[in-house]
PDB file of C-alpha atoms in Angstrom:
ATOM      1  CA  UNK A 301       1.892  55.718  17.407  1.00 76.00           C
ATOM      2  CA  UNK A 302      -1.112  53.457  17.837  1.00 83.00           C
ATOM      3  CA  UNK A 303      -4.427  54.863  19.074  1.00 87.00           C
ATOM      4  CA  UNK A 304      -4.258  52.821  22.291  1.00 85.00           C
ATOM      5  CA  UNK A 305      -0.862  54.351  23.066  1.00 87.00           C
ATOM      6  CA  UNK A 306      -2.235  57.851  22.516  1.00 90.00           C
ATOM      7  CA  UNK A 307      -5.164  57.096  24.784  1.00 91.00           C
ATOM      8  CA  UNK A 308      -2.889  55.914  27.617  1.00 87.00           C
ATOM      9  CA  UNK A 309      -0.737  59.035  27.255  1.00 90.00           C
ATOM     10  CA  UNK A 310      -3.787  61.301  27.230  1.00 91.00           C
ATOM     11  CA  UNK A 311      -5.052  59.689  30.439  1.00 87.00           C
ATOM     12  CA  UNK A 312      -1.613  60.088  32.038  1.00 84.00           C
ATOM     13  CA  UNK A 313      -1.459  63.772  31.062  1.00 86.00           C
ATOM     14  CA  UNK A 314      -4.911  64.309  32.545  1.00 84.00           C
ATOM     15  CA  UNK A 315      -3.782  62.636  35.748  1.00 76.00           C
ATOM     16  CA  UNK A 316      -0.719  64.907  35.940  1.00 71.00           C
ATOM     17  CA  UNK A 317      -2.135  68.215  34.691  1.00 74.00           C
ATOM     18  CA  UNK A 318      -5.917  67.890  34.937  1.00 75.00           C
ATOM     19  CA  UNK A 319      -6.426  69.323  31.448  1.00 82.00           C
ATOM     20  CA  UNK A 320      -5.295  68.699  27.853  1.00 87.00           C
ATOM     21  CA  UNK A 321      -5.509  70.808  24.707  1.00 90.00           C
ATOM     22  CA  UNK A 322      -6.423  69.482  21.264  1.00 92.00           C
ATOM     23  CA  UNK A 323      -3.749  71.594  19.585  1.00 92.00           C
ATOM     24  CA  UNK A 324      -1.027  70.553  22.055  1.00 91.00           C
ATOM     25  CA  UNK A 325      -1.927  66.877  21.728  1.00 93.00           C
ATOM     26  CA  UNK A 326      -1.911  67.047  17.936  1.00 93.00           C
ATOM     27  CA  UNK A 327       1.568  68.580  18.046  1.00 92.00           C
ATOM     28  CA  UNK A 328       2.812  66.074  20.619  1.00 91.00           C
ATOM     29  CA  UNK A 329       1.522  63.029  18.737  1.00 92.00           C
ATOM     30  CA  UNK A 330       2.173  64.407  15.208  1.00 91.00           C
ATOM     31  CA  UNK A 331      -1.422  63.742  14.164  1.00 93.00           C
ATOM     32  CA  UNK A 332      -4.270  65.946  12.970  1.00 93.00           C
ATOM     33  CA  UNK A 333      -6.559  67.796  15.365  1.00 94.00           C
ATOM     34  CA  UNK A 334      -9.439  65.745  13.952  1.00 93.00           C
ATOM     35  CA  UNK A 335      -7.687  62.560  15.105  1.00 94.00           C
ATOM     36  CA  UNK A 336      -7.228  63.997  18.591  1.00 93.00           C
ATOM     37  CA  UNK A 337     -10.882  65.020  18.774  1.00 93.00           C
ATOM     38  CA  UNK A 338     -11.922  61.471  17.876  1.00 92.00           C
ATOM     39  CA  UNK A 339      -9.610  60.153  20.607  1.00 92.00           C
ATOM     40  CA  UNK A 340     -11.148  62.518  23.153  1.00 93.00           C
ATOM     41  CA  UNK A 341     -14.694  61.641  22.068  1.00 91.00           C
ATOM     42  CA  UNK A 342     -13.929  57.951  22.530  1.00 91.00           C
ATOM     43  CA  UNK A 343     -12.345  58.496  25.946  1.00 90.00           C
ATOM     44  CA  UNK A 344     -15.284  60.633  27.040  1.00 86.00           C
ATOM     45  CA  UNK A 345     -17.629  57.820  26.038  1.00 85.00           C
ATOM     46  CA  UNK A 346     -15.609  55.502  28.277  1.00 83.00           C
ATOM     47  CA  UNK A 347     -15.940  57.952  31.177  1.00 81.00           C
ATOM     48  CA  UNK A 348     -12.210  58.752  31.273  1.00 83.00           C
ATOM     49  CA  UNK A 349     -12.549  62.511  30.743  1.00 85.00           C
ATOM     50  CA  UNK A 350     -14.929  65.371  30.066  1.00 83.00           C
ATOM     51  CA  UNK A 351     -14.774  67.397  26.862  1.00 86.00           C
ATOM     52  CA  UNK A 352     -14.468  71.194  27.140  1.00 82.00           C
ATOM     53  CA  UNK A 353     -13.833  73.917  24.591  1.00 82.00           C
ATOM     54  CA  UNK A 354     -10.431  73.327  23.010  1.00 85.00           C
ATOM     55  CA  UNK A 355      -9.678  70.070  24.779  1.00 87.00           C
ATOM     56  CA  UNK A 356     -10.686  68.014  27.797  1.00 88.00           C
ATOM     57  CA  UNK A 357     -10.429  67.934  31.592  1.00 82.00           C
ATOM     58  CA  UNK A 358     -10.273  65.130  34.099  1.00 80.00           C
ATOM     59  CA  UNK A 359     -13.691  63.738  34.952  1.00 73.00           C
ATOM     60  CA  UNK A 360     -13.622  65.057  38.531  1.00 61.00           C
ATOM     61  CA  UNK A 361     -12.848  68.610  37.372  1.00 59.00           C
ATOM     62  CA  UNK A 362     -16.412  69.595  36.511  1.00 57.00           C
ATOM     63  CA  UNK A 363     -17.734  73.117  36.984  1.00 57.00           C
ATOM     64  CA  UNK A 364     -19.279  72.241  40.356  1.00 57.00           C
ATOM     65  CA  UNK A 365     -16.548  69.969  41.742  1.00 56.00           C
ATOM     66  CA  UNK A 366     -15.039  71.185  44.992  1.00 57.00           C
ATOM     67  CA  UNK A 367     -12.631  69.290  47.276  1.00 57.00           C
ATOM     68  CA  UNK A 368     -13.223  69.408  51.011  1.00 52.00           C
ATOM     69  CA  UNK A 369     -11.163  71.605  53.323  1.00 51.00           C
ATOM     70  CA  UNK A 370      -9.331  68.522  54.600  1.00 51.00           C
ATOM     71  CA  UNK A 371      -8.451  67.439  51.064  1.00 52.00           C
ATOM     72  CA  UNK A 372      -7.202  70.911  50.173  1.00 49.00           C
ATOM     73  CA  UNK A 373      -5.094  71.164  53.321  1.00 47.00           C
ATOM     74  CA  UNK A 374      -3.221  68.070  52.200  1.00 48.00           C
ATOM     75  CA  UNK A 375      -2.705  69.205  48.608  1.00 51.00           C
ATOM     76  CA  UNK A 376       0.215  71.189  47.110  1.00 49.00           C
ATOM     77  CA  UNK A 377       1.471  72.316  50.512  1.00 62.00           C
ATOM     78  CA  UNK A 378       4.922  73.399  49.303  1.00 85.00           C
ATOM     79  CA  UNK A 379       3.462  75.391  46.426  1.00 88.00           C
ATOM     80  CA  UNK A 380       1.019  77.183  48.709  1.00 91.00           C
ATOM     81  CA  UNK A 381       3.766  78.085  51.159  1.00 93.00           C
ATOM     82  CA  UNK A 382       5.923  79.459  48.335  1.00 95.00           C
ATOM     83  CA  UNK A 383       3.002  81.474  46.967  1.00 97.00           C
ATOM     84  CA  UNK A 384       2.224  82.811  50.438  1.00 96.00           C
ATOM     85  CA  UNK A 385       5.827  83.904  50.972  1.00 96.00           C
ATOM     86  CA  UNK A 386       5.820  85.768  47.665  1.00 97.00           C
ATOM     87  CA  UNK A 387       2.409  87.311  48.346  1.00 97.00           C
ATOM     88  CA  UNK A 388       3.498  88.620  51.728  1.00 95.00           C
ATOM     89  CA  UNK A 389       5.709  91.111  49.876  1.00 92.00           C
ATOM     90  CA  UNK A 390       2.493  93.115  49.449  1.00 93.00           C
ATOM     91  CA  UNK A 391       2.604  93.669  53.222  1.00 93.00           C
ATOM     92  CA  UNK A 392       5.965  95.196  54.072  1.00 87.00           C
ATOM     93  CA  UNK A 393       7.395  95.096  57.588  1.00 86.00           C
ATOM     94  CA  UNK A 394       6.315  98.693  58.155  1.00 90.00           C
ATOM     95  CA  UNK A 395       2.769  98.190  56.849  1.00 95.00           C
ATOM     96  CA  UNK A 396       0.019  99.807  58.885  1.00 95.00           C
ATOM     97  CA  UNK A 397      -3.544  99.283  57.797  1.00 97.00           C
ATOM     98  CA  UNK A 398      -6.205  96.638  57.204  1.00 98.00           C
ATOM     99  CA  UNK A 399      -6.048  93.252  55.492  1.00 98.00           C
ATOM    100  CA  UNK A 400      -8.991  91.062  54.487  1.00 98.00           C
ATOM    101  CA  UNK A 401      -8.309  87.339  54.297  1.00 98.00           C
ATOM    102  CA  UNK A 402     -10.648  85.340  52.079  1.00 98.00           C
ATOM    103  CA  UNK A 403     -11.281  81.682  52.939  1.00 96.00           C
ATOM    104  CA  UNK A 404      -8.892  79.127  51.485  1.00 93.00           C
ATOM    105  CA  UNK A 405      -5.788  77.103  52.204  1.00 92.00           C
ATOM    106  CA  UNK A 406      -3.472  79.404  50.232  1.00 95.00           C
ATOM    107  CA  UNK A 407      -4.863  82.537  51.883  1.00 97.00           C
ATOM    108  CA  UNK A 408      -4.505  80.601  55.134  1.00 96.00           C
ATOM    109  CA  UNK A 409      -0.814  80.103  54.372  1.00 95.00           C
ATOM    110  CA  UNK A 410      -0.463  83.882  53.888  1.00 97.00           C
ATOM    111  CA  UNK A 411      -2.164  84.470  57.255  1.00 97.00           C
ATOM    112  CA  UNK A 412       0.146  81.977  58.988  1.00 96.00           C
ATOM    113  CA  UNK A 413       3.269  83.601  57.550  1.00 96.00           C
ATOM    114  CA  UNK A 414       1.996  87.038  58.567  1.00 97.00           C
ATOM    115  CA  UNK A 415       1.612  85.842  62.151  1.00 96.00           C
ATOM    116  CA  UNK A 416       5.053  84.186  62.075  1.00 95.00           C
ATOM    117  CA  UNK A 417       6.711  87.329  60.693  1.00 93.00           C
ATOM    118  CA  UNK A 418       6.661  89.010  64.099  1.00 93.00           C
ATOM    119  CA  UNK A 419       4.643  91.658  65.932  1.00 95.00           C
ATOM    120  CA  UNK A 420       2.205  93.566  63.739  1.00 95.00           C
ATOM    121  CA  UNK A 421       1.026  96.621  65.699  1.00 94.00           C
ATOM    122  CA  UNK A 422      -1.221  98.873  63.672  1.00 95.00           C
ATOM    123  CA  UNK A 423      -2.486  96.052  61.468  1.00 97.00           C
ATOM    124  CA  UNK A 424      -6.147  94.990  61.536  1.00 98.00           C
ATOM    125  CA  UNK A 425      -7.034  91.639  59.997  1.00 98.00           C
ATOM    126  CA  UNK A 426     -10.565  90.796  58.874  1.00 98.00           C
ATOM    127  CA  UNK A 427     -11.843  87.373  57.850  1.00 98.00           C
ATOM    128  CA  UNK A 428     -14.999  85.293  57.571  1.00 98.00           C
ATOM    129  CA  UNK A 429     -13.093  81.995  57.687  1.00 97.00           C
ATOM    130  CA  UNK A 430     -13.043  80.143  61.026  1.00 96.00           C
ATOM    131  CA  UNK A 431      -9.701  78.417  60.537  1.00 93.00           C
ATOM    132  CA  UNK A 432      -7.988  81.642  59.476  1.00 97.00           C
ATOM    133  CA  UNK A 433      -9.510  83.462  62.448  1.00 97.00           C
ATOM    134  CA  UNK A 434      -7.907  80.922  64.807  1.00 96.00           C
ATOM    135  CA  UNK A 435      -4.532  81.488  63.163  1.00 96.00           C
ATOM    136  CA  UNK A 436      -4.790  85.279  63.103  1.00 98.00           C
ATOM    137  CA  UNK A 437      -5.917  85.418  66.741  1.00 97.00           C
ATOM    138  CA  UNK A 438      -2.427  84.301  67.786  1.00 96.00           C
ATOM    139  CA  UNK A 439      -0.677  87.194  66.021  1.00 96.00           C
ATOM    140  CA  UNK A 440       1.221  89.488  68.391  1.00 96.00           C
ATOM    141  CA  UNK A 441      -0.089  93.053  68.171  1.00 95.00           C
ATOM    142  CA  UNK A 442      -2.453  92.049  65.363  1.00 97.00           C
ATOM    143  CA  UNK A 443      -6.042  93.253  65.557  1.00 97.00           C
ATOM    144  CA  UNK A 444      -8.744  90.874  64.367  1.00 98.00           C
ATOM    145  CA  UNK A 445     -12.342  91.226  63.233  1.00 98.00           C
ATOM    146  CA  UNK A 446     -14.297  88.061  62.462  1.00 98.00           C
ATOM    147  CA  UNK A 447     -17.381  88.278  60.246  1.00 98.00           C
ATOM    148  CA  UNK A 448     -20.104  85.805  61.100  1.00 96.00           C
ATOM    149  CA  UNK A 449     -22.911  84.095  59.271  1.00 95.00           C
ATOM    150  CA  UNK A 450     -23.961  80.620  58.216  1.00 95.00           C
ATOM    151  CA  UNK A 451     -20.815  78.479  58.076  1.00 95.00           C
ATOM    152  CA  UNK A 452     -20.376  76.350  54.982  1.00 92.00           C
ATOM    153  CA  UNK A 453     -18.739  73.071  55.950  1.00 85.00           C
ATOM    154  CA  UNK A 454     -16.799  72.546  52.729  1.00 85.00           C
ATOM    155  CA  UNK A 455     -14.782  75.718  53.263  1.00 88.00           C
ATOM    156  CA  UNK A 456     -15.279  76.412  56.972  1.00 91.00           C
ATOM    157  CA  UNK A 457     -16.291  79.978  56.113  1.00 96.00           C
ATOM    158  CA  UNK A 458     -19.340  82.146  56.724  1.00 97.00           C
ATOM    159  CA  UNK A 459     -21.608  82.766  53.738  1.00 97.00           C
ATOM    160  CA  UNK A 460     -25.072  84.129  53.101  1.00 96.00           C
ATOM    161  CA  UNK A 461     -26.822  87.475  52.860  1.00 97.00           C
ATOM    162  CA  UNK A 462     -25.818  88.651  56.351  1.00 97.00           C
ATOM    163  CA  UNK A 463     -22.164  87.854  55.676  1.00 97.00           C
ATOM    164  CA  UNK A 464     -22.200  89.663  52.338  1.00 98.00           C
ATOM    165  CA  UNK A 465     -23.920  92.687  53.876  1.00 97.00           C
ATOM    166  CA  UNK A 466     -21.298  92.854  56.637  1.00 98.00           C
ATOM    167  CA  UNK A 467     -18.409  92.612  54.167  1.00 98.00           C
ATOM    168  CA  UNK A 468     -19.903  95.414  52.091  1.00 98.00           C
ATOM    169  CA  UNK A 469     -19.331  97.692  55.089  1.00 97.00           C
ATOM    170  CA  UNK A 470     -15.549  97.181  54.954  1.00 98.00           C
ATOM    171  CA  UNK A 471     -12.934  98.952  52.830  1.00 98.00           C
ATOM    172  CA  UNK A 472      -9.671  97.072  53.535  1.00 98.00           C
ATOM    173  CA  UNK A 473      -6.344  98.296  52.207  1.00 98.00           C
ATOM    174  CA  UNK A 474      -5.431  94.830  50.904  1.00 98.00           C
ATOM    175  CA  UNK A 475      -7.474  91.691  50.300  1.00 98.00           C
ATOM    176  CA  UNK A 476      -5.884  88.286  49.808  1.00 98.00           C
ATOM    177  CA  UNK A 477      -8.384  86.347  47.727  1.00 98.00           C
ATOM    178  CA  UNK A 478      -8.478  82.703  46.712  1.00 97.00           C
ATOM    179  CA  UNK A 479     -10.127  81.275  43.618  1.00 96.00           C
ATOM    180  CA  UNK A 480     -11.017  77.847  42.267  1.00 93.00           C
ATOM    181  CA  UNK A 481     -10.509  78.910  38.675  1.00 94.00           C
ATOM    182  CA  UNK A 482      -8.930  81.735  36.704  1.00 96.00           C
ATOM    183  CA  UNK A 483      -9.223  81.985  32.933  1.00 94.00           C
ATOM    184  CA  UNK A 484      -8.819  84.499  30.132  1.00 94.00           C
ATOM    185  CA  UNK A 485     -12.453  84.389  29.083  1.00 93.00           C
ATOM    186  CA  UNK A 486     -14.330  83.899  32.352  1.00 95.00           C
ATOM    187  CA  UNK A 487     -12.121  85.609  34.904  1.00 97.00           C
ATOM    188  CA  UNK A 488     -12.246  84.295  38.481  1.00 98.00           C
ATOM    189  CA  UNK A 489     -14.751  81.604  39.383  1.00 96.00           C
ATOM    190  CA  UNK A 490     -15.848  79.189  42.093  1.00 94.00           C
ATOM    191  CA  UNK A 491     -18.349  76.288  42.224  1.00 92.00           C
ATOM    192  CA  UNK A 492     -20.775  77.696  44.794  1.00 93.00           C
ATOM    193  CA  UNK A 493     -23.052  80.763  44.368  1.00 94.00           C
ATOM    194  CA  UNK A 494     -22.860  81.672  48.078  1.00 95.00           C
ATOM    195  CA  UNK A 495     -19.060  81.571  48.046  1.00 95.00           C
ATOM    196  CA  UNK A 496     -19.080  83.639  44.852  1.00 96.00           C
ATOM    197  CA  UNK A 497     -21.263  86.322  46.456  1.00 97.00           C
ATOM    198  CA  UNK A 498     -18.857  86.643  49.385  1.00 98.00           C
ATOM    199  CA  UNK A 499     -15.802  86.814  47.145  1.00 98.00           C
ATOM    200  CA  UNK A 500     -17.510  89.378  44.922  1.00 98.00           C
ATOM    201  CA  UNK A 501     -18.113  91.610  47.951  1.00 98.00           C
ATOM    202  CA  UNK A 502     -14.503  91.253  49.117  1.00 98.00           C
ATOM    203  CA  UNK A 503     -13.125  92.204  45.701  1.00 98.00           C
ATOM    204  CA  UNK A 504     -15.512  95.140  45.344  1.00 98.00           C
ATOM    205  CA  UNK A 505     -14.551  96.636  48.709  1.00 98.00           C
ATOM    206  CA  UNK A 506     -10.770  96.225  48.747  1.00 98.00           C
ATOM    207  CA  UNK A 507      -8.396  98.986  47.699  1.00 98.00           C
ATOM    208  CA  UNK A 508      -5.901  96.391  46.429  1.00 98.00           C
ATOM    209  CA  UNK A 509      -6.772  92.816  45.484  1.00 98.00           C
ATOM    210  CA  UNK A 510      -4.075  90.145  45.588  1.00 98.00           C
ATOM    211  CA  UNK A 511      -5.196  86.778  44.222  1.00 98.00           C
ATOM    212  CA  UNK A 512      -3.237  83.735  45.373  1.00 98.00           C
ATOM    213  CA  UNK A 513      -3.691  80.673  43.180  1.00 96.00           C
ATOM    214  CA  UNK A 514      -1.540  77.639  42.467  1.00 92.00           C
ATOM    215  CA  UNK A 515      -1.001  76.348  38.940  1.00 89.00           C
ATOM    216  CA  UNK A 516      -3.912  73.915  39.242  1.00 85.00           C
ATOM    217  CA  UNK A 517      -6.339  76.876  39.185  1.00 91.00           C
ATOM    218  CA  UNK A 518      -4.994  78.509  36.014  1.00 91.00           C
ATOM    219  CA  UNK A 519      -7.145  78.011  32.930  1.00 88.00           C
ATOM    220  CA  UNK A 520     -10.032  76.518  34.912  1.00 87.00           C
ATOM    221  CA  UNK A 521     -13.616  77.750  34.715  1.00 89.00           C
ATOM    222  CA  UNK A 522     -16.039  76.845  37.501  1.00 91.00           C
ATOM    223  CA  UNK A 523     -19.782  77.364  37.615  1.00 90.00           C
ATOM    224  CA  UNK A 524     -20.022  80.892  39.064  1.00 95.00           C
ATOM    225  CA  UNK A 525     -17.878  83.878  38.080  1.00 97.00           C
ATOM    226  CA  UNK A 526     -17.185  86.426  40.805  1.00 98.00           C
ATOM    227  CA  UNK A 527     -14.705  88.909  39.278  1.00 98.00           C
ATOM    228  CA  UNK A 528     -13.281  89.887  35.896  1.00 98.00           C
ATOM    229  CA  UNK A 529      -9.514  89.979  35.513  1.00 98.00           C
ATOM    230  CA  UNK A 530      -9.425  93.772  35.544  1.00 98.00           C
ATOM    231  CA  UNK A 531     -10.909  93.775  39.070  1.00 98.00           C
ATOM    232  CA  UNK A 532      -7.687  92.368  40.527  1.00 97.00           C
ATOM    233  CA  UNK A 533      -4.300  94.014  40.967  1.00 98.00           C
ATOM    234  CA  UNK A 534      -1.864  91.148  41.540  1.00 98.00           C
ATOM    235  CA  UNK A 535      -1.862  87.434  40.776  1.00 98.00           C
ATOM    236  CA  UNK A 536       0.600  85.360  42.785  1.00 98.00           C
ATOM    237  CA  UNK A 537       1.102  81.854  41.415  1.00 96.00           C
ATOM    238  CA  UNK A 538       3.732  79.142  41.124  1.00 93.00           C
ATOM    239  CA  UNK A 539       3.663  78.648  37.353  1.00 90.00           C
ATOM    240  CA  UNK A 540       3.703  80.828  34.279  1.00 92.00           C
ATOM    241  CA  UNK A 541       0.184  81.260  32.835  1.00 92.00           C
ATOM    242  CA  UNK A 542      -0.257  80.032  29.276  1.00 89.00           C
ATOM    243  CA  UNK A 543      -0.031  82.498  26.406  1.00 91.00           C
ATOM    244  CA  UNK A 544      -3.751  83.263  26.200  1.00 92.00           C
ATOM    245  CA  UNK A 545      -4.069  83.905  29.930  1.00 94.00           C
ATOM    246  CA  UNK A 546      -0.826  85.893  30.034  1.00 96.00           C
ATOM    247  CA  UNK A 547      -2.080  88.220  27.304  1.00 96.00           C
ATOM    248  CA  UNK A 548      -5.437  88.645  29.036  1.00 97.00           C
ATOM    249  CA  UNK A 549      -3.777  89.422  32.372  1.00 98.00           C
ATOM    250  CA  UNK A 550      -1.472  91.949  30.731  1.00 97.00           C
ATOM    251  CA  UNK A 551      -4.384  93.607  28.929  1.00 98.00           C
ATOM    252  CA  UNK A 552      -6.237  93.831  32.255  1.00 98.00           C
ATOM    253  CA  UNK A 553      -3.274  95.496  33.940  1.00 98.00           C
ATOM    254  CA  UNK A 554      -2.687  92.623  36.379  1.00 98.00           C
ATOM    255  CA  UNK A 555       0.787  92.190  37.868  1.00 98.00           C
ATOM    256  CA  UNK A 556       1.876  88.520  37.866  1.00 97.00           C
ATOM    257  CA  UNK A 557       4.220  87.515  40.693  1.00 97.00           C
ATOM    258  CA  UNK A 558       5.858  84.118  40.297  1.00 96.00           C
ATOM    259  CA  UNK A 559       6.638  82.201  43.483  1.00 93.00           C
TER     260      UNK A 559
END
C-alpha cells in the first residue's frame, strides 16, 4: 500500500472514530510502527490531525474542545436513548428516594424517560441544568429541586462557587453523571474547570454514581479531571471499552452496562 493510500485511510478512520492507534494502524496496514508514526507526523504537519500518546485524534478533539448544547442535542440521539433506557434500570418502578441529574444530553435522556415511565411519588429529583429542570418539572408525582448559580451557555447549567457549595449540601441516593472523556489513566474529565468542580461535588456527595457516556467519550482525555474510575459505581455505554479501559474499570470495581 502506498503512503498516500494510508494517509487517506487514516483520515477516514479519524472521521469515523475520532481517534487512531499506532499499533492498530501498523497491524491494519502491515507496516512497522515507525512507518505509522512518520505518517502521523506528516499528517499533523498538514493540520489533518493532532498527535497524542499512542496515536492521534481528530484536530477538533483537543483537550478544551466542547460542542455547544445545540450540537450535542443533534448528535448520537439513538445511542443516547438506548443508554438512557439501560441506565434507568438503576431506578426500579418501586424506587423511593433522591436522584441527582448532572447536565448533559445523555443525562437529559434519562430524565425524559423517567418522566415518561409514569407517576413517581416519593422520588425527589435534583438538578442544576435548566433544560433538565424543565423536563423534570412535568413528571407526575415527581418532586424537583433546582440548584441555581451562574448559568454557563455552552451547557445551559449553573456553575460557580455558589452552585458547588449548594451541591455539597446534598446526599442523593443516585446520581446520573455525564462526562466528556473517560480513560484508564486519567479517569473522568471535561474541558471546563467550572464544570469539573460541579461534577466533582456531585460525585463526592452521591451514594451511587451512574455514569452515562456514549462510545465517543471512551478513551478520551479532556483538560480537567473530576473523578477517578474508582469513584463511580456503574458505567452505561453503547460500546465495549477497549482492553486497557476494560481492565482499569474492572480493577476499580466499576460495573459496565452495555446498552
